[in-house]
Amino acid sequence: MSALRLPTHPDGTISRYRDVLEREQTAVDGPKGHVLITRNGNFKPYAVWHSDQITTIVSTDDHAHAIRSACVAVGLDVQRLDFSALDADH
């Protein structure tokens, strides 16, 4: 999986981490908690979920949509996301 660039948010943190299987995943932190964006393989959808729960908030093939959904879940205003750093194809 090629590394995606991440958007930024002035009120939260969007960061990359490696899971136990060494897959690159995304974490979003905000006033309402911590949400993970995970993907089980290159052609699998992104799953957005709270780090302390097992239910999925949303499942999508679009990384930007996954980030927006994660931001809403942690209480960040999606209008304040800066997607200018994202790769053109994502």
mmCIF file of N, CA and C in Angstrom:
data_model
loop_
_atom_site.group_PDB
_atom_site.id
_atom_site.type_symbol
_atom_site.label_atom_id
_atom_site.label_comp_id
_atom_site.label_asym_id
_atom_site.label_seq_id
_atom_site.Cartn_x
_atom_site.Cartn_y
_atom_site.Cartn_z
ATOM 1 N N MET A 1 0.845 -1.159 0.000
ATOM 2 C CA MET A 1 0.000 0.000 0.000
ATOM 3 C C MET A 1 0.896 1.228 0.000
ATOM 4 N N SER A 2 0.690 2.127 -0.934
ATOM 5 C CA SER A 2 1.501 3.334 -0.978
ATOM 6 C C SER A 2 1.020 4.307 0.094
ATOM 7 N N ALA A 3 1.939 5.073 0.618
ATOM 8 C CA ALA A 3 1.609 6.002 1.694
ATOM 9 C C ALA A 3 0.794 7.170 1.163
ATOM 10 N N LEU A 4 -0.330 7.424 1.798
ATOM 11 C CA LEU A 4 -1.149 8.574 1.468
ATOM 12 C C LEU A 4 -0.703 9.754 2.314
ATOM 13 N N ARG A 5 -0.769 10.928 1.747
ATOM 14 C CA ARG A 5 -0.549 12.113 2.556
ATOM 15 C C ARG A 5 -1.836 12.372 3.324
ATOM 16 N N LEU A 6 -1.721 12.978 4.469
ATOM 17 C CA LEU A 6 -2.883 13.206 5.317
ATOM 18 C C LEU A 6 -3.263 14.677 5.352
ATOM 19 N N PRO A 7 -4.572 14.964 5.456
ATOM 20 C CA PRO A 7 -4.990 16.352 5.647
ATOM 21 C C PRO A 7 -4.649 16.793 7.067
ATOM 22 N N THR A 8 -4.792 18.070 7.329
ATOM 23 C CA THR A 8 -4.553 18.596 8.666
ATOM 24 C C THR A 8 -5.833 19.230 9.199
ATOM 25 N N HIS A 9 -5.914 19.377 10.509
ATOM 26 C CA HIS A 9 -7.050 20.034 11.150
ATOM 27 C C HIS A 9 -6.510 20.848 12.317
ATOM 28 N N PRO A 10 -6.927 22.122 12.439
ATOM 29 C CA PRO A 10 -6.370 22.964 13.502
ATOM 30 C C PRO A 10 -6.781 22.551 14.918
ATOM 31 N N ASP A 11 -7.872 21.800 15.059
ATOM 32 C CA ASP A 11 -8.381 21.453 16.390
ATOM 33 C C ASP A 11 -8.178 19.991 16.768
ATOM 34 N N GLY A 12 -7.561 19.218 15.896
ATOM 35 C CA GLY A 12 -7.370 17.797 16.171
ATOM 36 C C GLY A 12 -6.089 17.290 15.543
ATOM 37 N N THR A 13 -5.890 15.994 15.657
ATOM 38 C CA THR A 13 -4.693 15.367 15.112
ATOM 39 C C THR A 13 -5.086 14.226 14.191
ATOM 40 N N ILE A 14 -4.515 14.211 13.005
ATOM 41 C CA ILE A 14 -4.692 13.113 12.054
ATOM 42 C C ILE A 14 -3.296 12.554 11.816
ATOM 43 N N SER A 15 -3.110 11.299 12.191
ATOM 44 C CA SER A 15 -1.759 10.737 12.133
ATOM 45 C C SER A 15 -1.763 9.316 11.594
ATOM 46 N N ARG A 16 -0.593 8.868 11.251
ATOM 47 C CA ARG A 16 -0.379 7.532 10.727
ATOM 48 C C ARG A 16 0.207 6.639 11.812
ATOM 49 N N TYR A 17 -0.131 5.377 11.762
ATOM 50 C CA TYR A 17 0.488 4.398 12.661
ATOM 51 C C TYR A 17 0.572 3.061 11.939
ATOM 52 N N ARG A 18 1.356 2.156 12.469
ATOM 53 C CA ARG A 18 1.459 0.799 11.918
ATOM 54 C C ARG A 18 0.787 -0.162 12.884
ATOM 55 N N ASP A 19 -0.080 -1.017 12.331
ATOM 56 C CA ASP A 19 -0.750 -1.998 13.182
ATOM 57 C C ASP A 19 0.172 -3.189 13.431
ATOM 58 N N VAL A 20 -0.334 -4.164 14.157
ATOM 59 C CA VAL A 20 0.470 -5.323 14.543
ATOM 60 C C VAL A 20 0.968 -6.119 13.331
ATOM 61 N N LEU A 21 0.263 -6.018 12.202
ATOM 62 C CA LEU A 21 0.680 -6.705 10.976
ATOM 63 C C LEU A 21 1.522 -5.808 10.069
ATOM 64 N N GLU A 22 1.957 -4.651 10.620
ATOM 65 C CA GLU A 22 2.807 -3.698 9.899
ATOM 66 C C GLU A 22 2.091 -2.997 8.742
ATOM 67 N N ARG A 23 0.759 -2.970 8.768
ATOM 68 C CA ARG A 23 0.007 -2.211 7.762
ATOM 69 C C ARG A 23 -0.095 -0.767 8.228
ATOM 70 N N GLU A 24 0.053 0.166 7.285
ATOM 71 C CA GLU A 24 -0.067 1.575 7.627
ATOM 72 C C GLU A 24 -1.547 1.939 7.749
ATOM 73 N N GLN A 25 -1.927 2.522 8.879
ATOM 74 C CA GLN A 25 -3.308 2.888 9.160
ATOM 75 C C GLN A 25 -3.349 4.354 9.588
ATOM 76 N N THR A 26 -4.557 4.884 9.833
ATOM 77 C CA THR A 26 -4.734 6.287 10.191
ATOM 78 C C THR A 26 -5.494 6.407 11.506
ATOM 79 N N ALA A 27 -5.118 7.379 12.322
ATOM 80 C CA ALA A 27 -5.821 7.674 13.571
ATOM 81 C C ALA A 27 -6.234 9.143 13.569
ATOM 82 N N VAL A 28 -7.423 9.425 14.118
ATOM 83 C CA VAL A 28 -7.923 10.794 14.219
ATOM 84 C C VAL A 28 -8.309 11.047 15.676
ATOM 85 N N ASP A 29 -7.762 12.117 16.249
ATOM 86 C CA ASP A 29 -8.060 12.503 17.628
ATOM 87 C C ASP A 29 -8.771 13.846 17.640
ATOM 88 N N GLY A 30 -9.776 13.955 18.487
ATOM 89 C CA GLY A 30 -10.518 15.200 18.628
ATOM 90 C C GLY A 30 -11.143 15.287 19.999
ATOM 91 N N PRO A 31 -11.975 16.309 20.228
ATOM 92 C CA PRO A 31 -12.559 16.523 21.547
ATOM 93 C C PRO A 31 -13.446 15.379 22.045
ATOM 94 N N LYS A 32 -13.997 14.589 21.128
ATOM 95 C CA LYS A 32 -14.877 13.484 21.530
ATOM 96 C C LYS A 32 -14.194 12.122 21.493
ATOM 97 N N GLY A 33 -12.880 12.097 21.391
ATOM 98 C CA GLY A 33 -12.203 10.814 21.461
ATOM 99 C C GLY A 33 -11.234 10.516 20.337
ATOM 100 N N HIS A 34 -11.025 9.229 20.139
ATOM 101 C CA HIS A 34 -10.004 8.693 19.236
ATOM 102 C C HIS A 34 -10.676 7.704 18.283
ATOM 103 N N VAL A 35 -10.509 7.911 16.977
ATOM 104 C CA VAL A 35 -11.097 7.035 15.961
ATOM 105 C C VAL A 35 -9.985 6.504 15.071
ATOM 106 N N LEU A 36 -10.111 5.247 14.698
ATOM 107 C CA LEU A 36 -9.140 4.603 13.817
ATOM 108 C C LEU A 36 -9.740 4.396 12.439
ATOM 109 N N ILE A 37 -8.894 4.515 11.429
ATOM 110 C CA ILE A 37 -9.267 4.201 10.049
ATOM 111 C C ILE A 37 -8.337 3.074 9.629
ATOM 112 N N THR A 38 -8.907 1.899 9.417
ATOM 113 C CA THR A 38 -8.089 0.732 9.099
ATOM 114 C C THR A 38 -8.500 0.140 7.760
ATOM 115 N N ARG A 39 -7.582 -0.606 7.194
ATOM 116 C CA ARG A 39 -7.806 -1.261 5.910
ATOM 117 C C ARG A 39 -7.074 -2.596 5.945
ATOM 118 N N ASN A 40 -7.777 -3.666 5.610
ATOM 119 C CA ASN A 40 -7.184 -5.004 5.688
ATOM 120 C C ASN A 40 -6.384 -5.403 4.459
ATOM 121 N N GLY A 41 -6.338 -4.562 3.450
ATOM 122 C CA GLY A 41 -5.576 -4.846 2.240
ATOM 123 C C GLY A 41 -5.795 -3.755 1.212
ATOM 124 N N ASN A 42 -4.992 -3.754 0.157
ATOM 125 C CA ASN A 42 -5.054 -2.699 -0.852
ATOM 126 C C ASN A 42 -6.415 -2.534 -1.501
ATOM 127 N N PHE A 43 -7.144 -3.604 -1.677
ATOM 128 C CA PHE A 43 -8.415 -3.528 -2.386
ATOM 129 C C PHE A 43 -9.607 -3.685 -1.458
ATOM 130 N N LYS A 44 -9.381 -3.550 -0.171
ATOM 131 C CA LYS A 44 -10.442 -3.634 0.832
ATOM 132 C C LYS A 44 -10.887 -2.220 1.203
ATOM 133 N N PRO A 45 -12.136 -2.063 1.644
ATOM 134 C CA PRO A 45 -12.593 -0.728 2.051
ATOM 135 C C PRO A 45 -11.937 -0.275 3.359
ATOM 136 N N TYR A 46 -11.927 1.032 3.560
ATOM 137 C CA TYR A 46 -11.472 1.605 4.824
ATOM 138 C C TYR A 46 -12.599 1.445 5.841
ATOM 139 N N ALA A 47 -12.275 1.011 7.036
ATOM 140 C CA ALA A 47 -13.241 0.905 8.128
ATOM 141 C C ALA A 47 -12.922 1.995 9.147
ATOM 142 N N VAL A 48 -13.942 2.744 9.538
ATOM 143 C CA VAL A 48 -13.793 3.816 10.520
ATOM 144 C C VAL A 48 -14.471 3.356 11.802
ATOM 145 N N TRP A 49 -13.735 3.390 12.915
ATOM 146 C CA TRP A 49 -14.308 2.896 14.169
ATOM 147 C C TRP A 49 -13.636 3.529 15.378
ATOM 148 N N HIS A 50 -14.401 3.645 16.482
ATOM 149 C CA HIS A 50 -13.847 4.154 17.742
ATOM 150 C C HIS A 50 -12.860 3.135 18.284
ATOM 151 N N SER A 51 -11.762 3.604 18.813
ATOM 152 C CA SER A 51 -10.694 2.708 19.264
ATOM 153 C C SER A 51 -11.109 1.796 20.417
ATOM 154 N N ASP A 52 -12.161 2.156 21.152
ATOM 155 C CA ASP A 52 -12.595 1.332 22.282
ATOM 156 C C ASP A 52 -13.873 0.540 21.990
ATOM 157 N N GLN A 53 -14.252 0.438 20.707
ATOM 158 C CA GLN A 53 -15.446 -0.304 20.305
ATOM 159 C C GLN A 53 -15.115 -1.194 19.117
ATOM 160 N N ILE A 54 -15.968 -2.169 18.865
ATOM 161 C CA ILE A 54 -15.716 -3.050 17.721
ATOM 162 C C ILE A 54 -16.660 -2.795 16.552
ATOM 163 N N THR A 55 -17.656 -1.927 16.738
ATOM 164 C CA THR A 55 -18.581 -1.638 15.649
ATOM 165 C C THR A 55 -17.991 -0.593 14.711
ATOM 166 N N THR A 56 -18.274 -0.749 13.432
ATOM 167 C CA THR A 56 -17.772 0.165 12.410
ATOM 168 C C THR A 56 -18.719 1.349 12.257
ATOM 169 N N ILE A 57 -18.173 2.558 12.243
ATOM 170 C CA ILE A 57 -18.960 3.766 12.016
ATOM 171 C C ILE A 57 -19.352 3.847 10.548
ATOM 172 N N VAL A 58 -18.372 3.632 9.673
ATOM 173 C CA VAL A 58 -18.610 3.653 8.228
ATOM 174 C C VAL A 58 -17.545 2.798 7.553
ATOM 175 N N SER A 59 -17.906 2.246 6.405
ATOM 176 C CA SER A 59 -16.974 1.494 5.567
ATOM 177 C C SER A 59 -17.029 2.123 4.181
ATOM 178 N N THR A 60 -15.870 2.494 3.625
ATOM 179 C CA THR A 60 -15.837 3.213 2.357
ATOM 180 C C THR A 60 -14.550 2.902 1.594
ATOM 181 N N ASP A 61 -14.603 3.021 0.285
ATOM 182 C CA ASP A 61 -13.412 2.857 -0.550
ATOM 183 C C ASP A 61 -12.619 4.157 -0.682
ATOM 184 N N ASP A 62 -13.176 5.269 -0.213
ATOM 185 C CA ASP A 62 -12.581 6.595 -0.379
ATOM 186 C C ASP A 62 -11.908 7.051 0.925
ATOM 187 N N HIS A 63 -10.601 7.202 0.888
ATOM 188 C CA HIS A 63 -9.851 7.596 2.089
ATOM 189 C C HIS A 63 -10.297 8.961 2.608
ATOM 190 N N ALA A 64 -10.550 9.917 1.721
ATOM 191 C CA ALA A 64 -10.994 11.248 2.148
ATOM 192 C C ALA A 64 -12.343 11.167 2.865
ATOM 193 N N HIS A 65 -13.261 10.342 2.350
ATOM 194 C CA HIS A 65 -14.562 10.156 3.004
ATOM 195 C C HIS A 65 -14.371 9.530 4.384
ATOM 196 N N ALA A 66 -13.464 8.582 4.490
ATOM 197 C CA ALA A 66 -13.177 7.951 5.779
ATOM 198 C C ALA A 66 -12.657 8.983 6.780
ATOM 199 N N ILE A 67 -11.784 9.869 6.337
ATOM 200 C CA ILE A 67 -11.243 10.901 7.221
ATOM 201 C C ILE A 67 -12.340 11.867 7.648
ATOM 202 N N ARG A 68 -13.191 12.283 6.716
ATOM 203 C CA ARG A 68 -14.304 13.174 7.073
ATOM 204 C C ARG A 68 -15.210 12.513 8.115
ATOM 205 N N SER A 69 -15.539 11.246 7.897
ATOM 206 C CA SER A 69 -16.400 10.516 8.837
ATOM 207 C C SER A 69 -15.749 10.407 10.213
ATOM 208 N N ALA A 70 -14.455 10.150 10.234
ATOM 209 C CA ALA A 70 -13.727 10.060 11.502
ATOM 210 C C ALA A 70 -13.731 11.406 12.220
ATOM 211 N N CYS A 71 -13.560 12.482 11.472
ATOM 212 C CA CYS A 71 -13.569 13.820 12.076
ATOM 213 C C CYS A 71 -14.920 14.123 12.721
ATOM 214 N N VAL A 72 -16.002 13.799 12.031
ATOM 215 C CA VAL A 72 -17.339 14.002 12.600
ATOM 216 C C VAL A 72 -17.480 13.194 13.889
ATOM 217 N N ALA A 73 -17.012 11.959 13.871
ATOM 218 C CA ALA A 73 -17.139 11.077 15.036
ATOM 219 C C ALA A 73 -16.384 11.597 16.261
ATOM 220 N N VAL A 74 -15.289 12.316 16.047
ATOM 221 C CA VAL A 74 -14.515 12.836 17.185
ATOM 222 C C VAL A 74 -14.799 14.312 17.463
ATOM 223 N N GLY A 75 -15.811 14.860 16.805
ATOM 224 C CA GLY A 75 -16.239 16.227 17.093
ATOM 225 C C GLY A 75 -15.461 17.322 16.405
ATOM 226 N N LEU A 76 -14.822 17.021 15.283
ATOM 227 C CA LEU A 76 -14.095 18.045 14.529
ATOM 228 C C LEU A 76 -14.952 18.551 13.372
ATOM 229 N N ASP A 77 -14.914 19.846 13.117
ATOM 230 C CA ASP A 77 -15.655 20.474 12.027
ATOM 231 C C ASP A 77 -14.969 20.134 10.700
ATOM 232 N N VAL A 78 -15.659 19.386 9.838
ATOM 233 C CA VAL A 78 -15.045 18.969 8.568
ATOM 234 C C VAL A 78 -14.758 20.153 7.654
ATOM 235 N N GLN A 79 -15.432 21.275 7.856
ATOM 236 C CA GLN A 79 -15.174 22.461 7.041
ATOM 237 C C GLN A 79 -13.778 23.030 7.305
ATOM 238 N N ARG A 80 -13.186 22.660 8.424
ATOM 239 C CA ARG A 80 -11.861 23.176 8.774
ATOM 240 C C ARG A 80 -10.730 22.230 8.369
ATOM 241 N N LEU A 81 -11.078 21.114 7.720
ATOM 242 C CA LEU A 81 -10.046 20.194 7.223
ATOM 243 C C LEU A 81 -9.299 20.832 6.067
ATOM 244 N N ASP A 82 -8.004 20.634 6.024
ATOM 245 C CA ASP A 82 -7.188 21.108 4.910
ATOM 246 C C ASP A 82 -6.712 19.888 4.128
ATOM 247 N N PHE A 83 -7.373 19.645 2.984
ATOM 248 C CA PHE A 83 -7.044 18.495 2.149
ATOM 249 C C PHE A 83 -5.990 18.814 1.090
ATOM 250 N N SER A 84 -5.389 19.981 1.139
ATOM 251 C CA SER A 84 -4.437 20.359 0.097
ATOM 252 C C SER A 84 -3.223 19.436 0.046
ATOM 253 N N ALA A 85 -2.931 18.734 1.131
ATOM 254 C CA ALA A 85 -1.770 17.840 1.154
ATOM 255 C C ALA A 85 -2.067 16.459 0.579
ATOM 256 N N LEU A 86 -3.345 16.151 0.368
ATOM 257 C CA LEU A 86 -3.685 14.818 -0.128
ATOM 258 C C LEU A 86 -3.223 14.612 -1.557
ATOM 259 N N ASP A 87 -2.881 13.379 -1.863
ATOM 260 C CA ASP A 87 -2.533 13.030 -3.238
ATOM 261 C C ASP A 87 -3.737 13.295 -4.128
ATOM 262 N N ALA A 88 -3.507 13.686 -5.352
ATOM 263 C CA ALA A 88 -4.580 14.026 -6.287
ATOM 264 C C ALA A 88 -5.522 12.858 -6.549
ATOM 265 N N ASP A 89 -5.040 11.628 -6.470
ATOM 266 C CA ASP A 89 -5.877 10.474 -6.800
ATOM 267 C C ASP A 89 -6.617 9.926 -5.585
ATOM 268 N N HIS A 90 -6.582 10.606 -4.451
ATOM 269 C CA HIS A 90 -7.296 10.114 -3.261
ATOM 270 C C HIS A 90 -8.230 11.170 -2.785
#
